Short mmCIF file of C-alpha atoms and ligand atoms in Angstrom, two decimals:
data_model
loop_
_atom_site.label_atom_id
_atom_site.label_comp_id
_atom_site.label_asym_id
_atom_site.label_seq_id
_atom_site.Cartn_x
_atom_site.Cartn_y
_atom_site.Cartn_z
CA UNK F 120 -13.39 -25.46 9.94
CA UNK F 121 -11.36 -22.42 8.98
CA UNK F 122 -12.07 -21.09 5.50
CA UNK F 123 -8.44 -21.42 4.41
CA UNK F 124 -8.80 -25.19 4.82
CA UNK F 125 -11.55 -25.20 2.19
CA UNK F 126 -9.85 -22.90 -0.31
CA UNK F 127 -6.64 -23.24 -2.25
CA UNK F 128 -4.96 -19.88 -2.47
CA UNK F 129 -2.28 -19.46 -5.12
CA UNK F 130 0.07 -16.49 -5.17
CA UNK F 131 2.43 -15.18 -7.84
CA UNK F 132 5.85 -15.27 -6.22
CA UNK F 133 8.27 -12.74 -7.75
CA UNK F 134 11.18 -14.85 -6.50
CA UNK F 135 10.24 -17.97 -8.50
CA UNK F 136 8.37 -16.15 -11.25
CA UNK F 137 5.50 -18.62 -10.82
CA UNK F 138 2.12 -18.91 -9.19
CA UNK F 139 2.56 -21.11 -6.15
CA UNK F 140 0.21 -22.71 -3.67
CA UNK F 141 0.23 -20.60 -0.51
CA UNK F 142 1.39 -22.63 2.46
CA UNK F 143 2.27 -20.47 5.46
CA UNK F 144 5.21 -21.41 7.67
CA UNK F 145 2.96 -21.84 10.71
CA UNK F 146 -0.45 -23.27 9.91
CA UNK F 147 -3.22 -20.77 10.40
CA UNK F 148 -0.84 -17.83 10.83
CA UNK F 149 0.53 -15.41 8.28
CA UNK F 150 3.39 -12.96 8.75
CA UNK F 151 3.33 -10.17 6.19
CA UNK F 152 5.70 -7.21 5.79
CA UNK F 153 5.15 -4.29 3.43
CA UNK F 154 7.62 -1.45 2.86
CA UNK F 155 5.87 1.68 4.06
CA UNK F 156 6.24 5.32 3.04
CA UNK F 157 9.19 7.66 3.47
CA UNK F 158 7.35 10.46 5.25
CA UNK F 159 8.80 13.60 3.71
CA UNK F 160 5.88 14.67 1.48
CA UNK F 161 2.15 14.04 0.95
CA UNK F 162 1.40 10.47 0.01
CA UNK F 163 1.04 9.97 -3.75
CA UNK F 164 -1.89 8.29 -5.36
CA UNK F 165 0.49 5.74 -6.89
CA UNK F 166 1.74 4.82 -3.42
CA UNK F 167 -1.86 4.61 -2.25
CA UNK F 168 -2.50 2.03 -4.94
CA UNK F 169 0.41 -0.12 -3.73
CA UNK F 170 -0.70 0.06 -0.11
CA UNK F 171 -4.31 -0.56 -1.13
CA UNK F 172 -3.31 -3.75 -2.95
CA UNK F 173 -1.76 -5.05 0.25
CA UNK F 174 -4.72 -3.85 2.31
CA UNK F 175 -6.93 -5.98 0.04
CA UNK F 176 -4.54 -8.94 0.44
CA UNK F 177 -4.52 -8.46 4.23
CA UNK F 178 -8.33 -8.35 4.19
CA UNK F 179 -8.67 -11.54 2.13
CA UNK F 180 -6.19 -13.45 4.30
CA UNK F 181 -8.19 -12.39 7.35
CA UNK F 182 -11.40 -13.36 5.59
CA UNK F 183 -9.92 -16.83 5.08
CA UNK F 184 -9.61 -17.00 8.90
CA UNK F 185 -5.84 -16.68 8.98
CA UNK F 186 -4.39 -14.91 12.00
CA UNK F 187 -2.34 -12.27 10.21
CA UNK F 188 0.45 -10.16 11.68
CA UNK F 189 0.80 -7.34 9.21
CA UNK F 190 3.84 -5.08 9.63
CA UNK F 191 4.10 -1.91 7.55
CA UNK F 192 6.94 0.41 8.49
CA UNK F 193 7.38 4.16 8.43
CA UNK F 194 10.71 5.30 7.00
CA UNK F 195 11.67 8.32 9.07
CA UNK F 196 15.44 8.33 8.52
CA UNK F 197 18.15 7.00 6.24
CA UNK F 198 16.41 7.27 2.86
CA UNK F 199 18.83 9.24 0.71
CA UNK F 200 17.82 11.01 -2.47
CA UNK F 201 20.01 8.78 -4.57
CA UNK F 202 19.97 4.97 -4.61
CA UNK F 203 23.78 4.92 -4.81
CA UNK F 204 24.07 6.06 -1.18
CA UNK F 205 24.67 9.64 -2.20
CA UNK F 206 22.74 12.85 -1.68
CA UNK F 207 20.92 14.19 1.30
CA UNK F 208 18.53 12.36 3.58
CA UNK F 209 15.06 13.10 2.11
CA UNK F 210 13.61 14.04 5.48
CA UNK F 211 16.58 16.13 6.60
CA UNK F 212 16.48 18.02 3.30
CA UNK F 213 12.80 18.88 3.70
CA UNK F 214 13.47 19.96 7.30
CA UNK F 215 16.29 22.24 6.14
CA UNK F 216 14.19 23.76 3.37
CA UNK F 217 11.26 24.44 5.68
CA UNK F 218 13.45 25.34 8.66
CA UNK F 219 11.78 22.87 10.98
CA UNK F 220 12.93 19.81 12.92
CA UNK F 221 13.16 16.57 10.92
CA UNK F 222 10.72 15.01 13.38
CA UNK F 223 8.21 17.76 12.55
CA UNK F 224 8.46 16.69 8.92
CA UNK F 225 7.96 13.08 9.97
CA UNK F 226 4.99 13.93 12.17
CA UNK F 227 3.28 16.08 9.56
CA UNK F 228 3.48 13.55 6.76
CA UNK F 229 2.76 10.54 8.94
CA UNK F 230 -0.49 12.23 9.96
CA UNK F 231 -1.24 13.01 6.29
CA UNK F 232 -0.53 9.40 5.33
CA UNK F 233 -2.87 8.06 8.00
CA UNK F 234 -5.62 10.54 7.11
CA UNK F 235 -5.58 9.57 3.45
CA UNK F 236 -5.51 5.86 4.21
CA UNK F 237 -8.41 6.27 6.58
CA UNK F 238 -10.44 8.00 3.86
CA UNK F 239 -9.72 5.02 1.62
CA UNK F 240 -10.98 2.74 4.40
CA UNK F 241 -7.70 0.92 5.02
CA UNK F 242 -7.40 -1.45 7.95
CA UNK F 243 -4.54 -0.43 10.23
CA UNK F 244 -1.57 -2.83 10.17
CA UNK F 245 -0.85 -4.89 13.28
CA UNK F 246 2.44 -3.06 13.85
CA UNK F 247 3.69 0.15 12.25
CA UNK F 248 7.32 0.44 13.38
CA UNK F 249 9.67 3.31 12.56
CA UNK F 250 13.28 3.20 11.40
CA UNK F 251 14.42 5.61 14.13
CA UNK F 252 12.80 3.39 16.74
CA UNK F 253 15.00 0.47 15.66
CA UNK F 254 18.53 1.87 15.45
CA UNK F 255 19.87 -0.60 18.04
CA UNK F 256 18.49 -3.57 16.09
CA UNK F 257 20.05 -2.23 12.90
CA UNK F 258 23.46 -1.81 14.55
CA UNK F 259 23.26 -5.41 15.81
CA UNK F 260 22.65 -6.70 12.27
CA UNK F 261 25.62 -4.72 10.94
CA UNK F 262 27.82 -6.30 13.63
CA UNK F 263 26.68 -9.77 12.54
CA UNK F 264 27.31 -9.07 8.87
CA UNK F 265 30.79 -7.70 9.70
CA UNK F 266 31.54 -10.77 11.84
CA UNK F 267 30.49 -13.04 8.99
CA UNK F 268 32.86 -11.21 6.65
CA UNK F 269 30.30 -9.73 4.23
CA UNK F 270 30.89 -6.07 5.09
CA UNK F 271 33.79 -3.71 5.66
CA UNK F 272 34.30 -0.53 7.61
CA UNK F 273 35.95 2.51 6.11
CA UNK F 274 36.17 6.07 7.55
CA UNK F 275 33.27 5.52 9.95
CA UNK F 276 30.94 4.01 7.33
CA UNK F 277 30.13 0.34 6.81
CA UNK F 278 29.42 -1.12 3.38
CA UNK F 279 27.98 -4.45 2.32
CA UNK F 280 30.47 -6.37 0.17
CA UNK F 281 28.29 -7.55 -2.71
CA UNK F 282 31.11 -9.25 -4.62
CA UNK F 283 32.20 -11.26 -1.57
CA UNK F 284 28.58 -12.18 -0.85
CA UNK F 285 28.01 -13.30 -4.42
CA UNK F 286 30.87 -15.82 -4.18
CA UNK F 287 28.78 -18.01 -1.89
CA UNK F 288 25.26 -16.62 -2.46
CA UNK F 289 23.23 -15.37 -5.37
CA UNK F 290 22.94 -11.57 -5.45
CA UNK F 291 20.26 -10.58 -7.99
CA UNK F 292 18.03 -13.64 -7.73
CA UNK F 293 14.88 -11.65 -7.01
CA UNK F 294 15.26 -9.11 -9.80
CA UNK F 295 16.76 -11.62 -12.21
CA UNK F 296 20.04 -9.71 -12.55
CA UNK F 297 23.52 -11.12 -12.73
CA UNK F 298 26.28 -9.41 -10.81
CA UNK F 299 28.68 -9.72 -13.77
CA UNK F 300 26.22 -7.77 -15.97
CA UNK F 301 25.77 -5.12 -13.29
CA UNK F 302 29.52 -4.73 -13.01
CA UNK F 303 30.05 -4.32 -16.74
CA UNK F 304 27.26 -1.73 -16.91
CA UNK F 305 28.48 0.58 -14.19
CA UNK F 306 31.00 3.34 -14.10
CA UNK F 307 34.44 2.84 -12.58
CA UNK F 308 34.89 3.91 -9.01
CA UNK F 309 36.76 7.15 -8.55
CA UNK F 310 39.53 7.74 -6.05
CA UNK F 311 37.13 9.51 -3.65
CA UNK F 312 34.78 6.52 -3.50
CA UNK F 313 34.92 4.56 -0.28
CA UNK F 314 33.25 1.50 -1.76
CA UNK F 315 35.29 -1.43 -3.00
CA UNK F 316 32.77 -2.11 -5.77
CA UNK F 317 30.04 0.14 -7.20
CA UNK F 318 27.40 -2.47 -6.30
CA UNK F 319 28.24 -2.34 -2.59
CA UNK F 320 25.66 -0.54 -0.52
CA UNK F 321 25.78 1.34 2.77
CA UNK F 322 24.76 -0.37 5.97
CA UNK F 323 25.93 2.59 8.05
CA UNK F 324 26.90 6.05 6.87
CA UNK F 325 29.15 8.36 8.79
CA UNK F 326 27.31 11.60 9.63
CA UNK F 327 29.02 14.73 8.41
CA UNK F 328 29.07 17.55 11.00
CA UNK F 329 26.03 19.25 9.41
CA UNK F 330 23.95 16.06 9.34
CA UNK F 331 21.32 16.42 12.06
CA UNK F 332 19.82 12.92 12.10
CA UNK F 333 22.64 10.96 13.76
CA UNK F 334 23.15 8.20 16.28
CA UNK F 335 26.23 6.84 18.08
CA UNK F 336 27.54 3.47 16.91
CA UNK F 337 30.70 1.35 17.26
CA UNK F 338 31.89 3.10 14.05
CA UNK F 339 31.19 6.63 15.25
CA UNK F 340 28.18 8.94 14.82
CA UNK F 341 26.12 8.15 11.77
CA UNK F 342 22.85 6.78 10.45
CA UNK F 343 21.71 3.46 9.00
CA UNK F 344 21.42 2.72 5.28
CA UNK F 345 17.86 2.65 3.99
CA UNK F 346 17.73 -1.07 3.09
CA UNK F 347 18.67 -2.12 6.59
CA UNK F 348 15.61 -0.93 8.48
CA UNK F 349 13.28 -3.36 6.73
CA UNK F 350 15.55 -6.30 7.55
CA UNK F 351 15.72 -5.18 11.19
CA UNK F 352 12.00 -4.65 11.64
CA UNK F 353 10.77 -7.66 9.68
CA UNK F 354 13.16 -9.97 11.55
CA UNK F 355 12.21 -8.50 14.90
CA UNK F 356 8.44 -8.80 14.46
CA UNK F 357 8.05 -11.70 12.02
CA UNK F 358 11.16 -13.84 12.50
CA UNK F 359 14.18 -14.70 10.36
CA UNK F 360 11.94 -16.24 7.69
CA UNK F 361 8.36 -15.10 7.23
CA UNK F 362 5.55 -15.66 4.74
CA UNK F 363 4.89 -12.57 2.62
CA UNK F 364 6.93 -9.50 1.78
CA UNK F 365 5.26 -6.87 -0.36
CA UNK F 366 6.06 -3.55 -1.92
CA UNK F 367 5.94 -1.59 -5.14
CA UNK F 368 7.55 -3.02 -8.27
CA UNK F 369 10.15 -0.23 -8.12
CA UNK F 370 11.48 -1.58 -4.82
CA UNK F 371 12.43 -4.98 -6.22
CA UNK F 372 15.87 -3.65 -7.08
CA UNK F 373 17.94 -2.63 -5.27
CA UNK F 374 15.89 -2.39 -2.05
CA UNK F 375 14.45 -5.90 -1.80
CA UNK F 376 17.51 -7.52 -3.32
CA UNK F 377 19.56 -5.87 -0.57
CA UNK F 378 17.10 -7.04 2.09
CA UNK F 379 17.65 -10.64 0.97
CA UNK F 380 21.43 -10.18 1.00
CA UNK F 381 21.41 -8.62 4.47
CA UNK F 382 19.33 -11.44 5.95
CA UNK F 383 21.37 -14.19 4.35
CA UNK F 384 24.63 -12.50 5.37
CA UNK F 385 23.54 -11.99 8.99
CA UNK F 386 21.48 -14.98 10.10
CA UNK F 387 21.98 -17.24 7.10
CA UNK F 388 18.33 -17.67 6.15
CA UNK F 389 16.42 -16.45 3.15
CA UNK F 390 14.00 -14.00 4.74
CA UNK F 391 10.83 -14.42 2.70
CA UNK F 392 8.77 -17.30 1.31
CA UNK F 393 6.57 -15.27 -1.05
CA UNK F 394 7.67 -11.94 -2.57
CA UNK F 395 4.76 -9.88 -3.94
CA UNK F 396 5.12 -6.76 -6.06
CA UNK F 397 2.33 -4.33 -6.90
CA UNK F 398 2.39 -2.47 -10.18
CA UNK F 399 2.20 1.24 -10.76
CA UNK F 400 -0.50 3.74 -11.49
CA UNK F 401 -0.24 5.95 -14.55
CA UNK F 402 -2.36 8.95 -15.45
CA UNK F 403 -3.69 9.61 -18.95
CA UNK F 404 -1.27 7.00 -20.26
CA UNK F 405 1.83 8.58 -18.74
CA UNK F 406 3.93 7.95 -15.68
CA UNK F 407 2.83 10.09 -12.75
CA UNK F 408 5.53 12.55 -11.75
CA UNK F 409 5.57 15.79 -9.84
CA UNK F 410 8.14 17.29 -12.20
CA UNK F 411 5.95 16.98 -15.33
CA UNK F 412 2.73 18.04 -13.63
CA UNK F 413 1.18 14.71 -14.55
CA UNK F 414 0.30 14.20 -10.94
CA UNK F 415 -2.68 14.38 -8.60
CA UNK F 416 -2.99 14.09 -4.83
CA UNK F 417 -5.75 12.00 -3.28
CA UNK F 418 -7.37 15.05 -1.64
CA UNK F 419 -7.52 16.81 -5.01
CA UNK F 420 -9.63 13.94 -6.34
CA UNK F 421 -11.96 13.95 -3.33
CA UNK F 422 -12.47 17.72 -3.39
CA UNK F 423 -12.51 18.24 -7.15
CA UNK F 424 -9.86 20.97 -6.81
CA UNK F 425 -7.83 20.04 -9.88
CA UNK F 426 -7.79 20.61 -13.63
CA UNK F 427 -7.59 16.98 -14.65
CA UNK F 428 -11.00 15.70 -13.55
CA UNK F 429 -14.44 17.04 -14.46
CA UNK F 430 -15.84 16.46 -10.96
CA UNK F 431 -14.88 15.22 -7.50
CA UNK F 432 -14.87 11.49 -6.79
CA UNK F 433 -15.56 9.85 -3.43
CA UNK F 434 -12.75 7.74 -1.90
CA UNK F 435 -14.81 4.56 -2.30
CA UNK F 436 -15.22 5.23 -6.03
CA UNK F 437 -11.45 5.62 -6.39
CA UNK F 438 -10.96 2.45 -4.37
CA UNK F 439 -13.43 0.59 -6.59
CA UNK F 440 -11.59 1.91 -9.64
CA UNK F 441 -8.28 0.57 -8.30
CA UNK F 442 -9.78 -2.81 -7.45
CA UNK F 443 -10.92 -3.20 -11.07
CA UNK F 444 -7.34 -3.94 -12.10
CA UNK F 445 -5.18 -6.83 -10.98
CA UNK F 446 -2.54 -5.62 -8.53
CA UNK F 447 0.31 -6.78 -10.80
CA UNK F 448 -1.02 -4.85 -13.84
CA UNK F 449 -0.37 -1.24 -14.68
CA UNK F 450 -3.51 0.81 -14.09
CA UNK F 451 -4.25 4.06 -15.91
CA UNK F 452 -6.22 6.79 -14.19
CA UNK F 453 -8.31 9.16 -16.30
CA UNK F 454 -11.50 11.15 -15.97
CA UNK F 455 -13.36 8.68 -18.23
CA UNK F 456 -12.14 5.68 -16.26
CA UNK F 457 -13.25 7.24 -12.97
CA UNK F 458 -16.66 8.18 -14.40
CA UNK F 459 -17.16 4.59 -15.57
CA UNK F 460 -16.08 3.28 -12.17
CA UNK F 461 -18.47 5.62 -10.43
CA UNK F 462 -21.36 4.23 -12.47
CA UNK F 463 -20.36 0.66 -11.68
CA UNK F 464 -19.88 1.48 -8.03
CA UNK F 465 -23.39 2.95 -7.76
CA UNK F 466 -24.92 -0.04 -9.57
CA UNK F 467 -23.24 -2.28 -7.03
CA UNK F 468 -24.36 -0.18 -4.06
CA UNK F 469 -27.91 0.14 -5.40
CA UNK F 470 -28.18 -3.63 -5.71
CA UNK F 471 -26.77 -4.13 -2.20
CA UNK F 472 -29.39 -1.79 -0.75
CA UNK F 473 -32.12 -4.05 -2.20
CA UNK F 474 -30.90 -7.31 -0.67
CA UNK F 475 -32.65 -7.03 2.68
CA UNK F 476 -36.00 -6.45 0.97
CA UNK F 477 -35.85 -9.59 -1.22
CA UNK F 478 -38.21 -12.46 -0.51
CA UNK F 479 -37.36 -16.14 -0.76
CA UNK F 480 -39.32 -18.93 -2.38
CA UNK F 481 -39.63 -22.68 -1.87
CA UNK F 482 -37.51 -23.46 -4.90
CA UNK F 483 -34.22 -22.15 -6.18
CA UNK F 484 -33.48 -21.39 -9.82
CA UNK F 485 -29.90 -20.27 -9.21
CA UNK F 486 -26.99 -22.41 -8.02
CA UNK F 487 -25.89 -20.01 -5.32
CA UNK F 488 -23.12 -22.13 -3.69
CA UNK F 489 -21.48 -22.50 -7.13
CA UNK F 490 -21.63 -18.73 -7.62
CA UNK F 491 -20.13 -18.16 -4.14
CA UNK F 492 -17.26 -20.51 -5.00
CA UNK F 493 -16.58 -18.44 -8.12
CA UNK F 494 -15.94 -15.44 -5.84
CA UNK F 495 -13.39 -17.51 -3.91
CA UNK F 496 -11.87 -18.93 -7.09
CA UNK F 497 -11.22 -15.39 -8.33
CA UNK F 498 -9.48 -14.35 -5.13
CA UNK F 499 -7.66 -17.68 -4.80
CA UNK F 500 -6.10 -17.00 -8.19
CA UNK F 501 -3.50 -14.49 -6.97
CA UNK F 502 -6.12 -12.07 -5.59
CA UNK F 503 -7.80 -11.47 -8.93
CA UNK F 504 -10.09 -8.59 -7.98
CA UNK F 505 -11.22 -7.71 -11.55
CA UNK F 506 -12.57 -11.24 -11.97
CA UNK F 507 -14.12 -11.08 -8.50
CA UNK F 508 -15.89 -7.84 -9.44
CA UNK F 509 -17.27 -9.48 -12.61
CA UNK F 510 -18.63 -12.34 -10.48
CA UNK F 511 -20.12 -9.86 -7.99
CA UNK F 512 -21.95 -8.25 -10.91
CA UNK F 513 -23.51 -11.66 -11.62
CA UNK F 514 -24.75 -11.32 -8.04
CA UNK F 515 -26.15 -7.88 -8.92
CA UNK F 516 -28.00 -9.52 -11.80
CA UNK F 517 -29.45 -12.17 -9.44
CA UNK F 518 -30.59 -9.46 -7.02
CA UNK F 519 -32.38 -7.57 -9.76
CA UNK F 520 -33.99 -10.73 -11.20
CA UNK F 521 -35.25 -11.76 -7.78
CA UNK F 522 -36.52 -8.24 -7.11
CA UNK F 523 -38.46 -8.26 -10.40
CA UNK F 524 -39.87 -11.70 -9.70
CA UNK F 525 -38.02 -13.23 -12.67
CA UNK F 526 -35.99 -15.64 -10.55
CA UNK F 527 -36.65 -17.58 -7.39
CA UNK F 528 -34.29 -18.57 -4.61
CA UNK F 529 -34.69 -20.48 -1.38
CA UNK F 530 -34.15 -18.92 2.01
CA UNK F 531 -30.74 -20.64 2.29
CA UNK F 532 -29.65 -19.40 -1.14
CA UNK F 533 -30.84 -15.88 -0.40
CA UNK F 534 -28.73 -15.95 2.75
CA UNK F 535 -25.68 -17.08 0.75
CA UNK F 536 -26.26 -14.30 -1.78
CA UNK F 537 -26.57 -11.64 0.90
CA UNK F 538 -23.64 -12.86 3.01
CA UNK F 539 -21.31 -13.31 0.05
CA UNK F 540 -22.10 -9.94 -1.51
CA UNK F 541 -21.60 -8.14 1.80
CA UNK F 542 -18.42 -10.01 2.72
CA UNK F 543 -16.67 -9.56 -0.60
CA UNK F 544 -17.77 -5.99 -1.28
CA UNK F 545 -17.21 -4.55 2.20
CA UNK F 546 -14.79 -6.88 4.03
CA UNK F 547 -12.55 -8.04 1.19
CA UNK F 548 -12.60 -5.18 -1.35
CA UNK F 549 -12.93 -2.70 1.51
CA UNK F 550 -15.57 -0.55 -0.20
CA UNK F 551 -17.88 1.63 1.85
CA UNK F 552 -21.41 2.56 1.06
CA UNK F 553 -21.33 6.27 0.50
CA UNK F 554 -24.75 7.63 1.05
CA UNK F 555 -25.46 10.50 -1.26
CA UNK F 556 -28.05 12.58 0.50
CA UNK F 557 -30.11 15.29 -1.08
CA UNK F 558 -30.95 18.34 0.95
CA UNK F 559 -34.52 17.34 1.52
CA UNK F 560 -33.91 13.70 2.41
CA UNK F 561 -33.45 14.16 6.14
CA UNK F 562 -32.51 16.57 8.88
CA UNK F 563 -28.76 15.96 8.59
CA UNK F 564 -28.98 16.64 4.87
CA UNK F 565 -30.77 19.91 5.64
CA UNK F 566 -28.09 20.96 8.11
CA UNK F 567 -25.28 20.19 5.65
CA UNK F 568 -27.13 22.06 2.90
CA UNK F 569 -27.31 25.07 5.22
CA UNK F 570 -23.57 24.84 5.89
CA UNK F 571 -22.86 24.61 2.16
CA UNK F 572 -24.92 27.76 1.68
CA UNK F 573 -22.99 29.59 4.45
CA UNK F 574 -19.73 28.41 2.90
CA UNK F 575 -20.77 29.74 -0.51
CA UNK F 576 -21.59 33.09 1.07
CA UNK F 577 -18.22 33.16 2.83
CA UNK F 578 -16.46 32.37 -0.44
CA UNK F 579 -18.40 35.08 -2.25
CA UNK F 580 -17.15 37.51 0.44
CA UNK F 581 -13.59 36.16 0.01
CA UNK F 582 -13.70 34.97 3.62
CA UNK F 583 -11.70 31.84 2.83
CA UNK F 584 -10.80 31.22 6.47
CA UNK F 585 -14.47 30.56 7.23
CA UNK F 586 -15.17 28.63 4.05
CA UNK F 587 -12.16 26.35 4.61
CA UNK F 588 -13.11 25.90 8.25
CA UNK F 589 -16.59 24.67 7.29
CA UNK F 590 -15.16 22.26 4.71
CA UNK F 591 -12.38 20.92 6.96
CA UNK F 592 -14.49 20.48 10.07
CA UNK F 593 -17.20 18.68 8.11
CA UNK F 594 -14.44 16.50 6.62
CA UNK F 595 -13.23 15.66 10.14
CA UNK F 596 -16.77 14.46 10.91
CA UNK F 597 -16.69 12.27 7.81
CA UNK F 598 -18.79 14.58 5.63
CA UNK F 599 -16.99 15.28 2.38
CA UNK F 600 -17.94 18.38 0.39
CA UNK F 601 -17.36 18.07 -3.33
CA UNK F 602 -17.35 21.11 -5.60
CA UNK F 603 -18.48 20.34 -9.10
CA UNK F 604 -19.90 22.12 -12.12
CA UNK F 605 -23.46 21.79 -10.78
CA UNK F 606 -22.62 23.18 -7.35
CA UNK F 607 -21.51 21.50 -4.16
CA UNK F 608 -22.61 18.00 -3.25
CA UNK F 609 -21.57 15.93 -0.29
CA UNK F 610 -21.06 12.36 0.80
CA UNK F 611 -21.06 10.78 4.21
CA UNK F 612 -18.51 8.06 4.78
ZN1 LIG I 734 11.58 -1.92 2.70
#
């Protein structure tokens, strides 16, 4: 029997505003789409939190024995600086500033994105399609929307007619907005505007002569609007209607609202059964933003090279920290919060390292199946990881009681304890056991200690090429050096 048949998963659906029983369209299978990054800069920690929430959801669905097709795209064209279809393409702008090809920008930051996600122990999605790889599919959808009368062409651009669409459909149903309110709150169109209404959005934009990312279309050379790629790729790989669509809260409007409109206007079906939105990460109580300096990159946390934190933190500690909040709640990052998480993480790992050495008895003083069900109940309640972690700490308590001879469990119960702890900590939460080695603990530790010493000497001689080389090549092997107040330590992931 598959685990999903024994558990009742309930998910908060942003579309209905309610927790609903999860019933996939095809029994045993789940199709899930998550809006991926626009690859024009290093991935932010806030974005990492969003993707990590969906990685955890992907992991739990797999744990429940669902066959999951998880599609997370890469936006490598069409994302303009301004949501109102104005401004430069984010990638083209970066390419111009750095005097490199747009695809070099895309390559560089796609590699960075993957590296960071790998450090955080993400599972790769089933398909990771790119916008530029699906131009033909996007053009086909525009043709359908035009044929159905919900779009218009003007000067080589095509716009979605929101007002026309809203006559027969409900634009704004996901974000809870009414078109009339949006209209009364927006500026009047000026004579230069091509749009019929300010709410209309671009499906295809004509490329000006200087625009380098361009493709031929029935309307002339141009590029697709940002909202369109997700409709094209989700429909292609998951079908006209699929189970789960996820993304950050900030994408609900206009991006996801436009995705719904595009699907309904092209093939007539609502695209998604369950809409899930992950909340944001703040730092020291304030919104994270590059412009204010209230910002930190993942690598700056791992290496300790920043002014905000007192020491470096391993990726698994940061992951554990993020899992301690529900994915729909705002989470605040601070030095204190990370220090507390690090303590909790080590307590969990220490207990896990004791499990194999525990001995069973003939009787059982703990109702282990009931405790295991509490782990499932937590996750079945809209992936409630903070409650799950509290239940796992009950498991830590059991482990310590058994170790000290203060509680007895049967062989079967001990097996349940061990299996459940390992499955939820490693498979579902996606934590890794980071082994902190001291220099004397084994030969590898000795070798790394020697390299740390050579790196310190190089740094003292201002030979930063050598010191960086030692750090980076060790990092490539999965050995993370962390510079702190008491010298350099390392972790092996
Ligand atoms: Zn999207």
